[in-house]
Amino acid sequence: MDHLLQHLINGLVIGSVYALIALGYTMVYGIMQLINFAHGEIVMIGAMVTITCINMLLGANVALPGILLLTIGLAMAIPVSMALGYGIERVAYRPLRNAPRLAPLITAIGLSIVLQQVATLIWGRNYRPFPPILEIKTFEIGGAVITNLQVAIIVLAIVIMAALFFLIERSKLGRAMRATAQNIDVARLMGVNTNTIISLTFVIGSALGAVAGVMVAANYDQAHAYMGFLIGLKAFTAAVLGGIGNLGGAVLGGLVLGIIESLGAGYLSDLTGGVLTSSYKDIFAFAVLILVLLFRPSGLLGERVAERA
Amino acid sequence: MTTMANTIAGWFGAGKQGQHAKLQLILLTVCMLVLPFFLSGTFASGNSWVRTIDFALLYIMLALGLNIVVGYAGLLDLGYIAFYAVGAYLYALLNSPQIAGYLPVWMMNPPLLVMLLLAAAVAGCFGVMLGAPTLKLRGDYLAIVTLGFGEIIRIFMNNLDRPINLTNGPQGINNIERVSLFGHEFGKPLEIFGLQFPMVHQYYYLILAFCALIIFVSIRLQRSRIGRAWVAIREDEIAAAAMGINTRNVKLLAFAMGASFGGVSGSLFASFQGFISPESFILMESVLVLCMVVLGGMGHIPGVILGAIIVSITPEALREVVNPLQDMLLGKRVVDPENLRMLMFGLAMIIIMLLRPEGLWPSRRRKDELHPATKRITKQEDATLDEAEREHE
């Protein structure tokens, strides 16, 4: 168990990324009781746009410090993702708000395929390396290693989450969002423009997704057109684990899932005597999802029990 | 002969439409029987077209299985391809040297019907395994969990080459023996009455037979007590339960039935292909089968068959058109037909759901549900009102 601290650190880093994406799922779910199936694709496109942007700047021999290049890349990717989030809501969800529940799910799956295929058309099927613009420094804490990038990811995630909580709990917009989530008809009667609020929810969630996408790409040094599916699914699991519709729950779920996954990947082989290896890592998210839905469908922090189908 | 045709037509639900429908059925049967010879006689690449049709038939079986779960019972299953995989791997394990050393000899190479029944049963068990814990879930939760289930199965097939080499991992299983029937091994050339039957033709008739069986079972199921119970649950679960339907068991049965269709189809796939690997059972395949059901018309058997044919033949047609077209116009290949195909299906799913949610060829009931006949009724009401007014005057 000598690597325990290291696994915990790795789990926290990837967990805070999951938490950011899970916030996007949970916000949309809280308002519309629907899963945004195309959210994972937004994460992927955020990462790809940033990488392309940085490569273009590097290709043009722009001599800027790495952190500035990254900021410019992010500043390009966030609006693209926001626009996509807005588009997804307009195309897949708004026209079908009164349709049977299956309908928006299917349009969202269709959109997710379209985004994935457009991404393969633009960026190809291969892995895109993350340009090595950041100067990686490592620190040692109690035998475990943490990089400045990992610290930055955790800090940035905390800052963004704090800003989001402030927005939702303290601002007028946040109050309108909460009202819409509680009862959309009454919110409309109170003078809330619920259509705008729903659009904004998608847009804010997409911005978080884009940032998270860049974090994943930077952390693993790569991105590719099919990455959105798995990471989206894991983040969704995190949202369910924490209690879907609950912002604090999404953060908690993300961190818990990240740590479970990291510890699982680290110790699975030892625990099962080499029968199951770390290649089963991706199964953890699914197993956690199924177990949570079986035994505590409202999640760790959720109060509302899942309604009938 | 006519009595037999009558009975068969009756089974397929054509009894009431009279002689006309029976004639159509006989014509269709004849067409289906001569189709492979027509194809291989007409086109230079005829045998590859027969191969495509073979796959289309397999996809029809798959789509009809998913149709039970999605179309009849209204449960969105995104991991359906897992049952296809279960059937395929079961066939491969029992009919190849892969794990022959571990199994007693009597278990190897079971007869075709035993094999397919076994595949249906095992896949059905997997269906219950998936269904049991997920029954209480709402539509979108269910979609995600089934998706996860499909991925779990695939990850296991990818990694079960250690500690015992069960599935041979990502390399897949090779040297799968073909089906044998009445002492004849498919894959060996066959000559009947001077007519040559290449391998793809032999499999065509085999798969066609099972496809017809599955269509038959689907139709009978739809009209049965169970089929009506499924529709009742789809429309309103609480009302269905109030009417005395045991919703849990009936939903489980939908999962099991759908899965068993997938299992049979998967076994035939493995024997036809002679080689399988986890690559054939990725999420995109589940989405493709879903696309067939949605495109054709959820819950309507002819619609689903049409959907399956369109979706499975499009890539071949695209390959014939897109690459030459690009060579001609651009001089290089920019767009991969595979890419284009998925893009088209994604768009088709969106457009269908937005503009024609009942699918290309819906059942009348579904159509009425989704487009309430308000206009017709208002017109009728207008007419009666006009009449009443005139009488009043």
XYZ file of C-alpha atoms in Angstrom:
702
model
C 0.000 0.000 0.000
C 2.992 2.282 -0.437
C 1.459 4.138 -3.370
C -1.734 5.022 -1.569
C -1.036 8.741 -1.417
C -0.059 8.791 -5.090
C -3.288 7.061 -6.103
C -5.277 9.480 -3.958
C -3.636 12.469 -5.640
C -4.235 11.084 -9.126
C -7.814 10.310 -8.150
C -8.372 13.845 -6.902
C -7.017 15.358 -10.114
C -9.162 13.287 -12.477
C -12.027 13.493 -9.982
C -12.095 17.267 -10.125
C -12.291 17.048 -13.909
C -15.202 14.594 -13.647
C -16.832 16.987 -11.184
C -16.680 19.876 -13.663
C -18.305 17.778 -16.391
C -20.808 16.283 -13.958
C -21.931 19.813 -13.077
C -22.990 20.253 -16.698
C -25.066 17.064 -16.617
C -26.616 17.786 -13.282
C -27.573 21.384 -14.113
C -29.398 20.301 -17.260
C -30.994 17.390 -15.449
C -32.102 19.597 -12.582
C -33.983 21.867 -14.955
C -35.329 19.492 -17.592
C -35.133 16.002 -16.030
C -33.279 14.913 -19.144
C -29.751 13.692 -19.736
C -27.743 15.716 -22.214
C -26.296 12.846 -24.204
C -24.134 15.137 -26.311
C -22.334 16.682 -23.332
C -19.331 14.366 -23.681
C -18.872 15.544 -27.271
C -18.729 19.146 -26.074
C -15.904 18.198 -23.730
C -14.074 16.576 -26.639
C -14.563 19.539 -28.947
C -13.341 21.920 -26.239
C -10.125 19.930 -25.996
C -9.662 19.629 -29.771
C -10.262 23.311 -30.488
C -7.757 24.319 -27.830
C -5.107 21.974 -29.197
C -5.676 23.192 -32.753
C -5.505 26.801 -31.628
C -2.252 26.340 -29.750
C -0.735 24.464 -32.689
C -1.735 27.268 -35.042
C -0.139 29.850 -32.768
C 2.992 27.724 -32.472
C 3.024 27.272 -36.230
C 2.904 31.046 -36.658
C 5.967 31.297 -34.384
C 4.195 33.382 -31.811
C 6.643 33.704 -28.966
C 4.432 33.761 -25.925
C 4.780 31.934 -22.630
C 3.036 28.572 -22.548
C 0.448 29.592 -20.010
C -0.648 32.501 -22.208
C -0.919 30.253 -25.266
C -3.088 27.903 -23.241
C -5.273 30.791 -22.106
C -5.758 31.956 -25.698
C -6.637 28.402 -26.729
C -9.164 28.135 -23.929
C -10.586 31.543 -24.803
C -11.272 30.203 -28.294
C -12.627 26.838 -27.166
C -15.073 28.100 -24.547
C -17.191 30.192 -26.964
C -17.214 27.332 -29.486
C -18.446 24.924 -26.845
C -20.980 27.433 -25.561
C -22.351 27.915 -29.056
C -22.573 24.144 -29.463
C -24.369 23.807 -26.153
C -26.846 26.441 -27.233
C -27.295 24.699 -30.585
C -27.855 21.311 -28.964
C -30.621 22.724 -26.832
C -32.252 24.451 -29.775
C -32.066 21.481 -32.130
C -32.472 18.443 -29.917
C -34.392 19.515 -26.858
C -36.517 22.608 -27.377
C -38.688 21.343 -30.270
C -39.381 18.143 -28.333
C -40.177 19.562 -24.933
C -43.685 18.131 -24.990
C -42.865 14.979 -26.964
C -42.580 11.483 -25.430
C -39.452 11.145 -23.300
C -37.775 8.813 -25.759
C -37.733 11.455 -28.503
C -35.240 14.007 -27.087
C -32.999 11.132 -25.999
C -32.803 9.861 -29.549
C -32.172 13.302 -31.057
C -29.425 13.857 -28.495
C -27.799 10.534 -29.387
C -28.061 11.491 -33.050
C -26.445 14.862 -32.362
C -23.703 13.206 -30.390
C -22.923 10.946 -33.374
C -22.974 13.908 -35.736
C -20.558 15.893 -33.554
C -18.278 12.888 -33.231
C -18.213 12.306 -36.980
C -17.685 15.970 -37.778
C -14.786 15.918 -35.327
C -13.287 12.874 -37.095
C -13.707 14.653 -40.430
C -11.846 17.703 -39.130
C -9.233 16.149 -36.868
C -8.969 12.569 -38.107
C -9.214 9.348 -36.153
C -5.818 9.456 -34.505
C -4.738 10.700 -31.138
C -3.732 14.345 -31.088
C -0.822 15.028 -28.751
C -1.180 18.001 -26.441
C 1.528 20.503 -27.467
C 4.324 20.531 -24.880
C 4.028 24.205 -24.041
C 3.801 23.883 -20.300
C 6.860 23.598 -18.178
C 6.139 20.645 -15.934
C 7.644 20.807 -12.461
C 7.201 18.047 -9.918
C 6.852 18.318 -6.188
C 7.195 15.559 -3.674
C 4.821 15.147 -0.763
C 5.361 12.218 1.545
C 6.789 9.986 -1.184
C 4.081 10.890 -3.715
C 4.699 13.040 -6.757
C 2.443 15.854 -7.905
C 3.059 18.119 -10.885
C 2.379 21.817 -11.090
C -0.139 20.994 -13.836
C -2.074 18.762 -11.471
C -2.061 21.437 -8.799
C -3.276 23.948 -11.373
C -6.109 21.617 -12.437
C -7.333 21.179 -8.873
C -7.059 24.899 -8.065
C -8.778 25.984 -11.268
C -11.554 23.468 -10.715
C -12.128 24.775 -7.196
C -12.192 28.388 -8.422
C -14.692 27.571 -11.185
C -16.919 25.620 -8.851
C -16.893 28.416 -6.290
C -17.839 30.897 -9.014
C -20.657 28.614 -10.158
C -22.029 28.223 -6.642
C -21.909 31.980 -6.205
C -23.763 32.409 -9.502
C -26.463 29.903 -8.631
C -26.967 30.733 -4.980
C -26.441 34.482 -4.905
C -27.216 36.075 -8.276
C -30.563 36.930 -9.776
C -29.873 34.622 -12.702
C -29.155 31.796 -10.277
C -32.424 32.386 -8.486
C -34.247 32.213 -11.813
C -32.455 28.956 -12.588
C -33.405 27.455 -9.265
C -37.000 28.584 -9.730
C -37.119 26.998 -13.189
C -35.737 23.767 -11.796
C -38.335 23.670 -9.044
C -41.369 24.350 -11.194
C -41.059 25.583 -14.713
C -44.666 26.736 -15.066
C -44.739 28.719 -11.850
C -41.338 30.226 -12.689
C -42.780 31.421 -15.985
C -45.755 32.921 -14.165
C -43.359 34.801 -11.929
C -41.903 36.477 -14.974
C -38.864 34.248 -15.536
C -38.044 33.777 -19.191
C -37.670 30.019 -18.849
C -36.531 29.459 -22.435
C -33.577 31.787 -21.911
C -32.814 30.157 -18.580
C -32.760 26.677 -20.117
C -30.494 27.894 -22.926
C -28.191 29.542 -20.411
C -28.016 26.347 -18.396
C -26.794 24.456 -21.449
C -24.344 27.249 -22.273
C -22.840 27.428 -18.777
C -22.573 23.650 -18.561
C -20.821 23.588 -21.946
C -18.295 26.205 -20.844
C -17.420 24.051 -17.828
C -17.196 21.048 -20.148
C -14.740 22.827 -22.456
C -12.448 23.705 -19.548
C -12.646 20.132 -18.298
C -11.824 18.842 -21.788
C -8.647 20.916 -21.886
C -7.724 19.671 -18.415
C -8.076 16.038 -19.497
C -6.068 16.645 -22.663
C -3.308 18.435 -20.743
C -3.249 15.810 -17.981
C -3.031 12.822 -20.334
C -1.052 14.713 -23.030
C -3.529 13.717 -25.722
C -7.042 14.047 -27.076
C -9.018 12.314 -29.790
C -12.368 12.481 -31.506
C -13.863 9.548 -29.594
C -12.788 10.619 -26.107
C -16.108 12.298 -25.325
C -18.109 9.135 -24.948
C -16.208 7.504 -22.105
C -15.467 10.653 -20.172
C -19.050 11.813 -20.555
C -20.294 8.502 -19.245
C -17.995 8.636 -16.248
C -19.009 12.181 -15.448
C -22.631 11.195 -15.736
C -21.954 8.374 -13.290
C -20.409 10.944 -10.968
C -23.536 13.082 -11.222
C -25.774 10.104 -10.430
C -23.478 9.013 -7.605
C -23.732 12.412 -5.969
C -27.453 12.708 -6.554
C -28.483 14.043 -9.928
C -29.808 17.582 -9.919
C -27.688 18.435 -6.888
C -24.644 20.649 -7.569
C -22.748 19.745 -4.411
C -23.510 16.122 -5.146
C -21.942 16.364 -8.593
C -18.697 17.650 -7.095
C -18.669 15.018 -4.361
C -19.580 12.284 -6.851
C -16.818 13.370 -9.216
C -14.166 13.270 -6.527
C -15.372 9.956 -5.095
C -15.513 8.343 -8.533
C -12.054 9.651 -9.420
C -10.598 8.194 -6.252
C -12.447 4.866 -6.588
C -11.182 4.541 -10.129
C -7.618 5.441 -9.273
C -7.450 3.145 -6.257
C -9.221 0.394 -8.175
C -6.817 0.593 -11.092
C -3.917 0.562 -8.656
C -4.956 -2.321 -6.462
C -7.283 -4.449 -8.584
C -4.489 -6.670 -9.776
C -3.140 -7.234 -6.234
C -6.564 -7.827 -4.743
C -7.637 -10.436 -7.273
C -4.290 -12.164 -7.415
C -3.592 -10.990 -10.961
C -6.854 -12.303 -12.408
C -8.260 -8.856 -13.125
C -5.766 -6.294 -14.307
C -5.905 -2.524 -14.607
C -7.356 -2.925 -18.112
C -10.662 -3.353 -16.301
C -10.329 0.203 -14.959
C -13.152 1.532 -17.106
C -15.569 -1.014 -15.684
C -15.531 0.731 -12.293
C -17.609 3.645 -13.472
C -20.278 1.321 -14.892
C -20.258 -0.904 -11.828
C -20.584 2.118 -9.531
C -23.411 3.464 -11.677
C -25.372 0.217 -11.566
C -24.811 -0.267 -7.837
C -25.867 3.291 -7.002
C -28.997 3.021 -9.099
C -29.811 -0.288 -7.447
C -29.312 0.627 -3.834
C -29.556 4.382 -3.597
C -31.045 5.836 -6.789
C -31.211 9.277 -5.184
C -27.409 9.309 -4.859
C -25.234 10.357 -1.956
C -26.709 13.805 -1.444
C -29.936 13.646 -3.442
C -33.265 13.832 -1.669
C -35.639 13.303 -4.533
C -36.273 9.659 -5.263
C -36.302 8.850 -8.969
C -39.781 9.242 -10.308
C -41.564 6.723 -12.420
C -40.578 6.255 -16.056
C -51.193 -25.814 -51.917
C -53.650 -22.949 -51.636
C -54.808 -24.115 -48.229
C -51.235 -24.122 -47.063
C -50.653 -20.678 -48.487
C -53.848 -19.557 -46.784
C -52.737 -20.881 -43.446
C -49.292 -19.342 -43.748
C -50.754 -16.047 -44.843
C -53.097 -16.246 -41.861
C -50.166 -16.727 -39.512
C -48.539 -13.671 -40.914
C -51.701 -11.726 -40.338
C -52.698 -11.453 -43.984
C -55.800 -13.605 -43.647
C -58.382 -10.890 -43.596
C -57.182 -8.954 -46.586
C -58.094 -11.938 -48.732
C -56.589 -13.405 -51.876
C -54.615 -10.289 -52.764
C -52.412 -10.417 -49.670
C -51.794 -14.138 -50.103
C -50.670 -13.564 -53.649
C -48.319 -10.852 -52.452
C -46.870 -13.188 -49.862
C -46.277 -15.936 -52.420
C -44.705 -13.446 -54.815
C -42.484 -12.098 -52.060
C -41.360 -15.605 -51.148
C -40.485 -16.406 -54.756
C -38.599 -13.113 -55.085
C -36.635 -13.772 -51.919
C -35.785 -17.277 -53.120
C -34.371 -16.204 -56.475
C -32.780 -12.965 -55.196
C -29.197 -14.267 -54.709
C -29.137 -15.809 -58.195
C -30.545 -12.617 -59.641
C -27.807 -10.603 -57.906
C -24.900 -12.865 -58.783
C -26.225 -13.174 -62.335
C -26.699 -9.445 -62.892
C -23.726 -7.793 -61.257
C -20.074 -8.563 -61.701
C -19.590 -8.211 -57.949
C -22.803 -10.164 -57.367
C -21.485 -12.463 -54.665
C -20.352 -9.543 -52.555
C -23.862 -8.158 -52.882
C -25.291 -11.468 -51.720
C -22.941 -11.173 -48.767
C -24.321 -7.715 -48.041
C -27.842 -9.109 -48.189
C -26.829 -11.863 -45.762
C -25.697 -9.220 -43.319
C -28.868 -7.235 -43.954
C -30.893 -10.305 -42.960
C -28.849 -10.669 -39.774
C -29.499 -7.014 -39.020
C -33.217 -7.502 -39.611
C -33.191 -10.202 -36.927
C -31.294 -7.895 -34.589
C -33.565 -4.959 -35.276
C -36.669 -7.060 -34.673
C -35.209 -8.157 -31.347
C -34.490 -4.586 -30.314
C -37.923 -3.642 -31.579
C -39.444 -5.818 -28.867
C -37.589 -3.899 -26.176
C -37.752 -0.393 -27.651
C -40.752 -0.543 -29.925
C -43.194 -2.702 -27.989
C -42.183 -2.181 -24.365
C -40.780 1.345 -24.809
C -37.538 0.630 -22.926
C -34.551 2.367 -24.541
C -31.730 -0.169 -24.695
C -28.348 1.175 -25.820
C -26.361 -1.975 -25.126
C -28.286 -4.342 -27.311
C -25.251 -5.440 -29.293
C -24.008 -7.203 -26.126
C -26.533 -9.996 -26.716
C -25.370 -10.340 -30.304
C -21.858 -10.639 -28.880
C -22.959 -13.274 -26.364
C -24.511 -15.368 -29.122
C -21.499 -14.956 -31.369
C -18.941 -15.821 -28.685
C -20.976 -18.795 -27.534
C -20.997 -20.165 -31.058
C -17.319 -19.421 -31.516
C -16.280 -21.096 -28.268
C -18.245 -24.260 -28.971
C -17.227 -24.493 -32.629
C -13.562 -23.588 -32.716
C -10.338 -24.968 -31.266
C -10.161 -21.929 -28.907
C -11.127 -23.688 -25.657
C -11.741 -27.162 -27.059
C -9.072 -28.514 -24.709
C -11.044 -27.512 -21.614
C -14.407 -28.849 -22.669
C -15.637 -32.454 -22.864
C -15.945 -33.666 -26.427
C -19.729 -34.028 -26.336
C -20.087 -30.292 -25.775
C -18.229 -29.352 -28.911
C -19.940 -28.727 -32.254
C -23.544 -29.144 -31.138
C -26.136 -29.582 -33.900
C -27.401 -26.335 -35.411
C -30.804 -26.239 -33.732
C -29.403 -27.144 -30.327
C -26.739 -24.498 -30.795
C -29.233 -21.773 -31.685
C -31.614 -22.720 -28.870
C -28.672 -22.597 -26.496
C -27.625 -19.210 -27.843
C -31.177 -17.903 -27.436
C -31.359 -19.246 -23.888
C -27.984 -17.908 -22.785
C -28.566 -14.497 -24.370
C -32.018 -14.460 -22.773
C -30.416 -15.089 -19.374
C -28.079 -12.161 -19.993
C -31.137 -10.111 -20.874
C -32.735 -10.972 -17.539
C -29.427 -10.226 -15.812
C -29.461 -6.771 -17.335
C -33.165 -6.258 -16.862
C -33.566 -7.350 -13.249
C -31.609 -4.555 -11.585
C -32.628 -1.849 -14.039
C -36.373 -2.333 -14.243
C -37.287 0.484 -11.903
C -35.288 3.064 -13.807
C -36.632 5.915 -15.864
C -36.097 5.979 -19.604
C -32.861 7.931 -19.690
C -31.282 6.170 -16.711
C -32.119 2.894 -18.358
C -30.458 4.045 -21.577
C -27.221 4.863 -19.763
C -27.173 1.676 -17.704
C -27.776 -0.533 -20.725
C -25.031 1.358 -22.530
C -22.731 0.624 -19.597
C -23.735 -3.031 -19.669
C -22.871 -3.283 -23.357
C -19.473 -1.765 -22.690
C -18.822 -4.084 -19.726
C -19.453 -7.117 -21.924
C -17.132 -5.739 -24.592
C -14.384 -4.902 -22.083
C -14.584 -8.444 -20.704
C -14.320 -9.965 -24.181
C -11.352 -7.741 -24.811
C -9.578 -8.843 -21.634
C -10.593 -12.423 -21.004
C -7.432 -13.738 -22.594
C -5.891 -13.832 -19.116
C -5.565 -15.739 -16.817
C -7.234 -18.388 -18.986
C -7.308 -17.600 -22.663
C -11.063 -17.673 -23.111
C -11.778 -15.048 -25.770
C -8.292 -14.494 -27.168
C -8.647 -10.788 -26.313
C -8.548 -8.118 -28.997
C -7.257 -10.589 -31.612
C -10.572 -12.392 -31.533
C -11.386 -16.016 -32.259
C -10.359 -17.582 -35.532
C -11.073 -20.841 -37.334
C -14.722 -21.008 -36.382
C -16.327 -23.984 -38.022
C -19.271 -23.431 -40.319
C -22.735 -24.739 -39.700
C -23.481 -28.333 -40.694
C -26.942 -29.392 -41.666
C -27.991 -32.885 -42.799
C -24.384 -33.907 -43.085
C -23.508 -31.019 -45.357
C -21.019 -28.458 -44.136
C -21.920 -24.949 -45.316
C -18.884 -23.336 -46.830
C -18.182 -26.381 -48.941
C -19.507 -25.965 -52.464
C -22.936 -27.446 -53.045
C -24.603 -28.509 -56.239
C -28.326 -29.270 -56.440
C -29.934 -30.158 -59.797
C -26.925 -28.777 -61.594
C -27.232 -25.440 -59.808
C -24.101 -24.130 -58.065
C -24.614 -22.761 -54.549
C -21.576 -20.777 -53.370
C -21.055 -20.306 -49.626
C -22.785 -16.914 -49.461
C -25.837 -18.382 -51.212
C -26.060 -21.294 -48.815
C -25.892 -18.946 -45.867
C -28.431 -16.704 -47.535
C -31.046 -19.437 -47.425
C -30.127 -20.470 -43.904
C -30.311 -16.925 -42.542
C -33.431 -16.212 -44.590
C -35.153 -19.192 -42.986
C -34.327 -18.026 -39.483
C -35.181 -14.467 -40.392
C -38.633 -15.592 -41.544
C -39.003 -17.528 -38.294
C -38.150 -14.436 -36.261
C -40.523 -12.262 -38.269
C -43.199 -14.868 -37.661
C -42.496 -14.979 -33.923
C -42.495 -11.170 -33.809
C -45.896 -10.950 -35.451
C -47.394 -13.605 -33.245
C -45.917 -11.982 -30.156
C -47.305 -8.598 -31.091
C -50.849 -9.920 -31.174
C -50.516 -12.107 -28.127
C -51.534 -11.262 -24.605
C -47.899 -10.513 -23.787
C -47.484 -8.225 -26.772
C -50.534 -6.222 -25.770
C -49.216 -6.075 -22.217
C -45.934 -4.611 -23.540
C -47.770 -1.914 -25.448
C -49.891 -1.157 -22.382
C -46.735 -0.687 -20.306
C -45.222 1.531 -22.984
C -48.287 3.747 -23.010
C -48.834 4.023 -19.268
C -47.135 1.819 -16.767
C -49.345 2.686 -13.814
C -52.515 2.111 -15.791
C -51.118 -1.202 -17.021
C -50.330 -2.305 -13.485
C -53.820 -1.290 -12.430
C -55.220 -3.529 -15.152
C -53.537 -6.496 -13.498
C -50.386 -6.723 -15.612
C -47.377 -7.863 -13.641
C -45.204 -5.093 -15.017
C -41.956 -6.440 -13.598
C -42.254 -9.887 -15.139
C -43.585 -8.593 -18.421
C -40.730 -6.109 -18.781
C -38.210 -8.816 -17.906
C -39.776 -10.984 -20.572
C -39.315 -8.179 -23.100
C -35.618 -8.004 -22.245
C -35.262 -11.780 -22.426
C -37.112 -12.119 -25.742
C -35.242 -9.252 -27.357
C -31.949 -10.644 -26.114
C -32.669 -14.148 -27.375
C -33.279 -12.812 -30.906
C -29.918 -11.086 -30.630
C -28.287 -14.313 -29.455
C -29.575 -16.359 -32.399
C -28.512 -13.657 -34.804
C -25.068 -13.467 -33.198
C -24.527 -17.230 -33.512
C -25.390 -17.137 -37.191
C -23.064 -14.166 -37.600
C -20.140 -16.020 -36.014
C -20.668 -19.072 -38.165
C -21.066 -17.034 -41.336
C -18.063 -14.824 -40.659
C -15.775 -17.592 -39.394
C -13.970 -15.022 -37.274
C -15.090 -12.692 -34.495
C -13.428 -10.045 -32.365
C -14.646 -7.454 -29.851
C -14.354 -4.870 -32.644
C -17.669 -6.092 -34.067
C -19.552 -5.315 -30.883
C -18.792 -1.670 -30.170
C -21.320 0.873 -28.984
C -21.744 2.229 -32.515
C -23.281 -1.091 -33.535
C -25.901 -0.752 -30.807
C -26.623 2.736 -32.033
C -26.906 1.471 -35.616
C -29.477 -1.139 -34.633
C -31.371 1.504 -32.689
C -31.197 3.699 -35.765
C -32.822 0.921 -37.820
C -35.716 0.657 -35.390
C -36.212 4.408 -35.076
C -35.821 5.100 -38.776
C -38.227 2.401 -39.864
C -40.899 2.989 -37.258
C -40.756 1.802 -33.683
C -43.102 -1.088 -33.008
C -44.063 -1.720 -36.628
C -42.558 -4.882 -38.061
C -42.515 -3.956 -41.788
C -41.110 -0.549 -40.834
C -38.323 -2.046 -38.760
C -37.442 -4.439 -41.587
C -37.309 -1.522 -43.999
C -35.121 0.414 -41.552
C -32.738 -2.517 -41.191
C -32.437 -2.915 -44.957
C -31.799 0.790 -45.533
C -29.218 1.112 -42.767
C -27.320 -2.059 -43.640
C -27.206 -1.514 -47.379
C -26.346 2.199 -47.316
C -22.629 1.716 -46.505
C -22.180 -0.641 -49.462
C -23.984 1.740 -51.767
C -21.971 4.645 -50.391
C -18.722 2.786 -50.919
C -19.690 2.212 -54.553
C -20.556 5.879 -55.045
C -18.488 8.066 -52.719
C -14.980 6.894 -53.499
C -15.265 6.993 -57.316
C -17.030 10.343 -57.043
C -14.232 11.791 -54.930
C -11.589 10.378 -57.257
C -13.379 11.987 -60.167
C -14.155 15.390 -58.659
C -11.280 16.024 -56.295
C -8.647 13.586 -57.451
C -8.126 12.477 -53.857
C -10.115 10.885 -51.076
C -11.159 13.441 -48.492
C -14.150 11.787 -46.916
C -14.182 8.241 -45.665
C -17.488 6.551 -46.655
C -17.700 4.984 -43.189
C -17.517 8.451 -41.692
C -20.138 9.759 -44.052
C -22.421 6.861 -43.240
C -22.387 7.524 -39.499
C -22.872 11.223 -40.134
C -25.902 10.442 -42.290
C -27.412 8.140 -39.687
C -26.876 10.663 -36.913
C -28.600 13.325 -38.993
C -31.342 10.887 -39.968
C -32.090 10.139 -36.325
C -32.405 13.848 -35.542
C -34.509 14.669 -38.580
C -36.794 11.673 -38.139
C -37.415 12.490 -34.492
C -38.110 16.141 -35.256
C -40.213 15.797 -38.373
C -41.598 12.297 -38.459
C -41.238 10.709 -35.012
C -43.318 7.714 -36.035
C -40.635 6.617 -38.533
C -40.666 6.047 -42.293
C -43.251 3.276 -42.264
C -45.221 3.492 -39.033
C -48.131 1.459 -37.801
C -51.417 3.295 -38.083
C -51.834 3.310 -34.327
C -48.466 4.959 -33.726
C -49.147 7.537 -36.380
C -52.443 8.491 -34.806
C -50.831 8.718 -31.413
C -48.142 11.094 -32.545
C -50.311 13.121 -34.882
C -53.661 13.329 -33.148
C -56.279 13.489 -35.847
C -57.454 16.902 -34.732
C -57.607 18.297 -38.225
C -59.747 15.488 -39.556
C -62.122 15.711 -36.637
C -62.458 19.467 -36.887
C -63.299 19.149 -40.551
C -65.904 16.552 -39.756
C -67.238 18.684 -36.944
C -67.328 21.669 -39.240
C -69.369 19.672 -41.709
C -71.855 18.577 -39.067
C -72.044 22.105 -37.728
C -72.692 23.462 -41.208
C -75.348 20.873 -41.702
C -76.985 21.720 -38.397
C -76.951 25.395 -39.260
C -78.533 24.762 -42.623
C -81.222 22.642 -41.040
C -81.834 25.421 -38.577
C -82.351 27.942 -41.311
